[in-house]
Amino acid sequence: ILLLSNFLLGILLVFIVNYTVTESLEKELIERGRTIAQDIAQYSAPQILDEDKIALKEIVTSSLSSESVEYIIIHDYDLQILTDTYNNQVPIEIAQKKINEETVKPEFINIPTMDLKCYDIIVPVEDGDLGYIRVGMKIDYIENRVASTISFIIYTIIAVTLIGIILTYFLAN
């Protein structure tokens, strides 16, 4: 009975943790991407106006410090790419993605050929009059964090179950 109850508890905990941690990390990841994009939008407006691609590249490169960032792309008001983290080799699936100027909400992008899954976060620069900043946030980051949390829970349940079995055995004898 002890094994069965711990097994059922473990399954229940894994489902609860998977759902809550995934949802929480998704919100955190999107908000982090939005913050990065807003910071870039704030500091890049003069460089976008001047079409200073070198300065824009420096801004993009300095913003890549987060392990969860897949890409950063800066568009001008005509939606032409001024700079990117792919060194002008932006995957076609990303480059051709339309920017809906009314609603710039995060969208899921999946490119199986690159094994890439991310949220594409778009922030306008000066309300879109100067351009847009796009930041791709890796979903792998969420999946890895959830997997490590679930592994920890499973190992803890196994350890507690084994301790319970050993204590039961010694107390019974």
PDB file of C-alpha atoms in Angstrom:
ATOM      1  CA  ILE A   1       0.000   0.000   0.000  1.00  0.00           C
ATOM      2  CA  LEU A   2       2.903   2.355   0.799  1.00  0.00           C
ATOM      3  CA  LEU A   3       4.403   1.820  -2.651  1.00  0.00           C
ATOM      4  CA  LEU A   4       1.093   2.327  -4.416  1.00  0.00           C
ATOM      5  CA  SER A   5       0.259   5.515  -2.517  1.00  0.00           C
ATOM      6  CA  ASN A   6       3.731   6.962  -3.153  1.00  0.00           C
ATOM      7  CA  PHE A   7       3.491   6.023  -6.821  1.00  0.00           C
ATOM      8  CA  LEU A   8       0.103   7.739  -7.172  1.00  0.00           C
ATOM      9  CA  LEU A   9       1.361  10.754  -5.220  1.00  0.00           C
ATOM     10  CA  GLY A  10       4.393  10.933  -7.497  1.00  0.00           C
ATOM     11  CA  ILE A  11       2.293  10.856 -10.666  1.00  0.00           C
ATOM     12  CA  LEU A  12      -0.033  13.522  -9.289  1.00  0.00           C
ATOM     13  CA  LEU A  13       2.873  15.752  -8.259  1.00  0.00           C
ATOM     14  CA  VAL A  14       4.568  15.383 -11.645  1.00  0.00           C
ATOM     15  CA  PHE A  15       1.401  16.511 -13.458  1.00  0.00           C
ATOM     16  CA  ILE A  16       0.826  19.425 -11.089  1.00  0.00           C
ATOM     17  CA  VAL A  17       4.453  20.566 -11.230  1.00  0.00           C
ATOM     18  CA  ASN A  18       4.607  20.144 -15.003  1.00  0.00           C
ATOM     19  CA  TYR A  19       1.543  22.332 -15.492  1.00  0.00           C
ATOM     20  CA  THR A  20       2.292  25.046 -12.922  1.00  0.00           C
ATOM     21  CA  VAL A  21       6.029  25.343 -13.532  1.00  0.00           C
ATOM     22  CA  THR A  22       5.597  25.369 -17.319  1.00  0.00           C
ATOM     23  CA  GLU A  23       2.929  28.061 -17.131  1.00  0.00           C
ATOM     24  CA  SER A  24       4.981  30.150 -14.724  1.00  0.00           C
ATOM     25  CA  LEU A  25       8.186  29.840 -16.740  1.00  0.00           C
ATOM     26  CA  GLU A  26       6.354  30.696 -19.993  1.00  0.00           C
ATOM     27  CA  LYS A  27       5.119  33.937 -18.463  1.00  0.00           C
ATOM     28  CA  GLU A  28       8.582  34.694 -17.071  1.00  0.00           C
ATOM     29  CA  LEU A  29      10.278  33.908 -20.392  1.00  0.00           C
ATOM     30  CA  ILE A  30       7.896  36.100 -22.396  1.00  0.00           C
ATOM     31  CA  GLU A  31       8.234  38.948 -19.905  1.00  0.00           C
ATOM     32  CA  ARG A  32      12.035  38.670 -19.967  1.00  0.00           C
ATOM     33  CA  GLY A  33      11.984  38.759 -23.775  1.00  0.00           C
ATOM     34  CA  ARG A  34       9.677  41.758 -23.743  1.00  0.00           C
ATOM     35  CA  THR A  35      11.985  43.561 -21.294  1.00  0.00           C
ATOM     36  CA  ILE A  36      15.030  42.848 -23.459  1.00  0.00           C
ATOM     37  CA  ALA A  37      13.190  44.090 -26.557  1.00  0.00           C
ATOM     38  CA  GLN A  38      11.966  47.226 -24.771  1.00  0.00           C
ATOM     39  CA  ASP A  39      15.492  48.011 -23.565  1.00  0.00           C
ATOM     40  CA  ILE A  40      16.848  47.626 -27.090  1.00  0.00           C
ATOM     41  CA  ALA A  41      13.992  49.733 -28.497  1.00  0.00           C
ATOM     42  CA  GLN A  42      14.754  52.492 -26.028  1.00  0.00           C
ATOM     43  CA  TYR A  43      18.481  52.661 -26.840  1.00  0.00           C
ATOM     44  CA  SER A  44      18.371  51.954 -30.560  1.00  0.00           C
ATOM     45  CA  ALA A  45      16.028  54.672 -31.839  1.00  0.00           C
ATOM     46  CA  PRO A  46      18.808  57.131 -32.842  1.00  0.00           C
ATOM     47  CA  GLN A  47      20.793  54.363 -34.547  1.00  0.00           C
ATOM     48  CA  ILE A  48      17.717  53.193 -36.458  1.00  0.00           C
ATOM     49  CA  LEU A  49      17.101  56.762 -37.659  1.00  0.00           C
ATOM     50  CA  ASP A  50      20.721  57.035 -38.805  1.00  0.00           C
ATOM     51  CA  GLU A  51      20.692  53.435 -40.127  1.00  0.00           C
ATOM     52  CA  ASP A  52      23.902  52.927 -38.158  1.00  0.00           C
ATOM     53  CA  LYS A  53      24.167  49.160 -38.604  1.00  0.00           C
ATOM     54  CA  ILE A  54      27.463  48.888 -36.716  1.00  0.00           C
ATOM     55  CA  ALA A  55      26.044  50.541 -33.594  1.00  0.00           C
ATOM     56  CA  LEU A  56      22.874  48.454 -33.898  1.00  0.00           C
ATOM     57  CA  LYS A  57      24.964  45.277 -34.147  1.00  0.00           C
ATOM     58  CA  GLU A  58      26.807  46.281 -30.962  1.00  0.00           C
ATOM     59  CA  ILE A  59      23.489  46.816 -29.162  1.00  0.00           C
ATOM     60  CA  VAL A  60      22.223  43.419 -30.331  1.00  0.00           C
ATOM     61  CA  THR A  61      25.450  41.633 -29.399  1.00  0.00           C
ATOM     62  CA  SER A  62      25.517  43.153 -25.919  1.00  0.00           C
ATOM     63  CA  SER A  63      21.907  42.040 -25.359  1.00  0.00           C
ATOM     64  CA  LEU A  64      22.599  38.342 -26.013  1.00  0.00           C
ATOM     65  CA  SER A  65      23.763  37.592 -22.479  1.00  0.00           C
ATOM     66  CA  SER A  66      20.687  35.570 -21.498  1.00  0.00           C
ATOM     67  CA  GLU A  67      20.867  31.833 -22.179  1.00  0.00           C
ATOM     68  CA  SER A  68      17.203  31.835 -23.148  1.00  0.00           C
ATOM     69  CA  VAL A  69      17.591  34.287 -26.068  1.00  0.00           C
ATOM     70  CA  GLU A  70      17.700  32.593 -29.480  1.00  0.00           C
ATOM     71  CA  TYR A  71      17.792  35.667 -31.693  1.00  0.00           C
ATOM     72  CA  ILE A  72      17.394  39.432 -31.842  1.00  0.00           C
ATOM     73  CA  ILE A  73      16.344  41.192 -35.041  1.00  0.00           C
ATOM     74  CA  ILE A  74      15.965  44.932 -35.601  1.00  0.00           C
ATOM     75  CA  HIS A  75      13.601  46.051 -38.382  1.00  0.00           C
ATOM     76  CA  ASP A  76      13.213  49.554 -39.787  1.00  0.00           C
ATOM     77  CA  TYR A  77       9.784  51.124 -40.401  1.00  0.00           C
ATOM     78  CA  ASP A  78       9.597  49.380 -43.812  1.00  0.00           C
ATOM     79  CA  LEU A  79      10.117  46.064 -41.974  1.00  0.00           C
ATOM     80  CA  GLN A  80      13.530  45.579 -43.595  1.00  0.00           C
ATOM     81  CA  ILE A  81      16.067  43.863 -41.372  1.00  0.00           C
ATOM     82  CA  LEU A  82      18.752  46.305 -40.240  1.00  0.00           C
ATOM     83  CA  THR A  83      20.687  43.859 -38.088  1.00  0.00           C
ATOM     84  CA  ASP A  84      20.302  40.423 -36.527  1.00  0.00           C
ATOM     85  CA  THR A  85      22.113  37.785 -34.529  1.00  0.00           C
ATOM     86  CA  TYR A  86      22.295  35.429 -37.509  1.00  0.00           C
ATOM     87  CA  ASN A  87      24.909  37.569 -39.343  1.00  0.00           C
ATOM     88  CA  ASN A  88      22.536  38.279 -42.227  1.00  0.00           C
ATOM     89  CA  GLN A  89      21.606  34.578 -42.478  1.00  0.00           C
ATOM     90  CA  VAL A  90      18.158  34.846 -40.865  1.00  0.00           C
ATOM     91  CA  PRO A  91      16.174  31.638 -41.412  1.00  0.00           C
ATOM     92  CA  ILE A  92      13.515  32.175 -44.055  1.00  0.00           C
ATOM     93  CA  GLU A  93      10.754  31.087 -41.663  1.00  0.00           C
ATOM     94  CA  ILE A  94      11.682  33.940 -39.338  1.00  0.00           C
ATOM     95  CA  ALA A  95      12.557  36.544 -41.974  1.00  0.00           C
ATOM     96  CA  GLN A  96       9.255  36.110 -43.829  1.00  0.00           C
ATOM     97  CA  LYS A  97       7.126  36.171 -40.711  1.00  0.00           C
ATOM     98  CA  LYS A  98       4.750  39.096 -40.945  1.00  0.00           C
ATOM     99  CA  ILE A  99       4.626  41.711 -38.211  1.00  0.00           C
ATOM    100  CA  ASN A 100       1.060  42.623 -37.381  1.00  0.00           C
ATOM    101  CA  GLU A 101       1.398  46.280 -36.475  1.00  0.00           C
ATOM    102  CA  GLU A 102      -1.831  46.468 -34.441  1.00  0.00           C
ATOM    103  CA  THR A 103      -1.176  43.528 -32.153  1.00  0.00           C
ATOM    104  CA  VAL A 104       2.396  42.777 -31.304  1.00  0.00           C
ATOM    105  CA  LYS A 105       1.782  39.841 -28.981  1.00  0.00           C
ATOM    106  CA  PRO A 106       4.231  36.944 -28.612  1.00  0.00           C
ATOM    107  CA  GLU A 107       3.814  34.143 -31.113  1.00  0.00           C
ATOM    108  CA  PHE A 108       5.123  30.601 -31.112  1.00  0.00           C
ATOM    109  CA  ILE A 109       7.600  29.735 -33.882  1.00  0.00           C
ATOM    110  CA  ASN A 110       8.592  26.162 -34.698  1.00  0.00           C
ATOM    111  CA  ILE A 111      11.304  25.440 -37.272  1.00  0.00           C
ATOM    112  CA  PRO A 112      11.865  21.662 -37.287  1.00  0.00           C
ATOM    113  CA  THR A 113      14.787  21.849 -39.738  1.00  0.00           C
ATOM    114  CA  MET A 114      16.736  23.922 -37.207  1.00  0.00           C
ATOM    115  CA  ASP A 115      15.308  22.135 -34.153  1.00  0.00           C
ATOM    116  CA  LEU A 116      14.111  25.553 -33.046  1.00  0.00           C
ATOM    117  CA  LYS A 117      11.060  26.330 -30.930  1.00  0.00           C
ATOM    118  CA  CYS A 118      10.708  29.811 -29.512  1.00  0.00           C
ATOM    119  CA  TYR A 119       8.428  32.700 -28.711  1.00  0.00           C
ATOM    120  CA  ASP A 120       8.784  35.581 -31.154  1.00  0.00           C
ATOM    121  CA  ILE A 121       8.348  38.757 -29.133  1.00  0.00           C
ATOM    122  CA  ILE A 122       7.881  42.006 -31.045  1.00  0.00           C
ATOM    123  CA  VAL A 123       8.197  45.485 -29.560  1.00  0.00           C
ATOM    124  CA  PRO A 124       7.660  48.661 -31.616  1.00  0.00           C
ATOM    125  CA  VAL A 125      10.260  51.429 -31.613  1.00  0.00           C
ATOM    126  CA  GLU A 126       8.477  54.772 -31.233  1.00  0.00           C
ATOM    127  CA  ASP A 127       5.074  53.127 -31.821  1.00  0.00           C
ATOM    128  CA  GLY A 128       6.400  51.419 -34.958  1.00  0.00           C
ATOM    129  CA  ASP A 129       7.244  54.715 -36.657  1.00  0.00           C
ATOM    130  CA  LEU A 130      10.957  53.858 -36.568  1.00  0.00           C
ATOM    131  CA  GLY A 131      10.777  50.079 -36.637  1.00  0.00           C
ATOM    132  CA  TYR A 132      10.435  46.948 -34.546  1.00  0.00           C
ATOM    133  CA  ILE A 133      12.610  44.833 -32.274  1.00  0.00           C
ATOM    134  CA  ARG A 134      12.086  41.079 -32.407  1.00  0.00           C
ATOM    135  CA  VAL A 135      13.449  38.792 -29.719  1.00  0.00           C
ATOM    136  CA  GLY A 136      13.189  35.007 -29.967  1.00  0.00           C
ATOM    137  CA  MET A 137      13.049  33.287 -26.577  1.00  0.00           C
ATOM    138  CA  LYS A 138      13.914  29.564 -26.497  1.00  0.00           C
ATOM    139  CA  ILE A 139      11.260  27.154 -25.326  1.00  0.00           C
ATOM    140  CA  ASP A 140      14.043  24.635 -24.656  1.00  0.00           C
ATOM    141  CA  TYR A 141      14.862  26.767 -21.628  1.00  0.00           C
ATOM    142  CA  ILE A 142      11.413  26.026 -20.181  1.00  0.00           C
ATOM    143  CA  GLU A 143      11.525  22.338 -21.104  1.00  0.00           C
ATOM    144  CA  ASN A 144      14.962  21.873 -19.491  1.00  0.00           C
ATOM    145  CA  ARG A 145      13.943  23.638 -16.279  1.00  0.00           C
ATOM    146  CA  VAL A 146      10.708  21.638 -15.998  1.00  0.00           C
ATOM    147  CA  ALA A 147      12.529  18.350 -16.682  1.00  0.00           C
ATOM    148  CA  SER A 148      15.120  19.053 -13.982  1.00  0.00           C
ATOM    149  CA  THR A 149      12.388  19.974 -11.483  1.00  0.00           C
ATOM    150  CA  ILE A 150      10.417  16.817 -12.261  1.00  0.00           C
ATOM    151  CA  SER A 151      13.570  14.693 -11.983  1.00  0.00           C
ATOM    152  CA  PHE A 152      14.261  16.178  -8.566  1.00  0.00           C
ATOM    153  CA  ILE A 153      10.705  15.382  -7.418  1.00  0.00           C
ATOM    154  CA  ILE A 154      10.891  11.806  -8.717  1.00  0.00           C
ATOM    155  CA  TYR A 155      14.258  11.174  -7.021  1.00  0.00           C
ATOM    156  CA  THR A 156      12.921  12.659  -3.779  1.00  0.00           C
ATOM    157  CA  ILE A 157       9.832  10.433  -3.876  1.00  0.00           C
ATOM    158  CA  ILE A 158      11.976   7.362  -4.566  1.00  0.00           C
ATOM    159  CA  ALA A 159      14.300   8.256  -1.680  1.00  0.00           C
ATOM    160  CA  VAL A 160      11.409   8.852   0.749  1.00  0.00           C
ATOM    161  CA  THR A 161       9.768   5.589  -0.356  1.00  0.00           C
ATOM    162  CA  LEU A 162      12.984   3.627   0.159  1.00  0.00           C
ATOM    163  CA  ILE A 163      13.491   5.197   3.592  1.00  0.00           C
ATOM    164  CA  GLY A 164       9.884   4.322   4.454  1.00  0.00           C
ATOM    165  CA  ILE A 165      10.362   0.713   3.325  1.00  0.00           C
ATOM    166  CA  ILE A 166      13.595   0.363   5.311  1.00  0.00           C
ATOM    167  CA  LEU A 167      12.057   1.902   8.446  1.00  0.00           C
ATOM    168  CA  THR A 168       8.985  -0.301   8.110  1.00  0.00           C
ATOM    169  CA  TYR A 169      11.146  -3.395   7.721  1.00  0.00           C
ATOM    170  CA  PHE A 170      13.244  -2.584  10.823  1.00  0.00           C
ATOM    171  CA  LEU A 171      10.261  -1.574  12.938  1.00  0.00           C
ATOM    172  CA  ALA A 172       8.369  -4.733  11.944  1.00  0.00           C
ATOM    173  CA  ASN A 173      11.236  -6.972  13.057  1.00  0.00           C
TER     174      ASN A 173
END
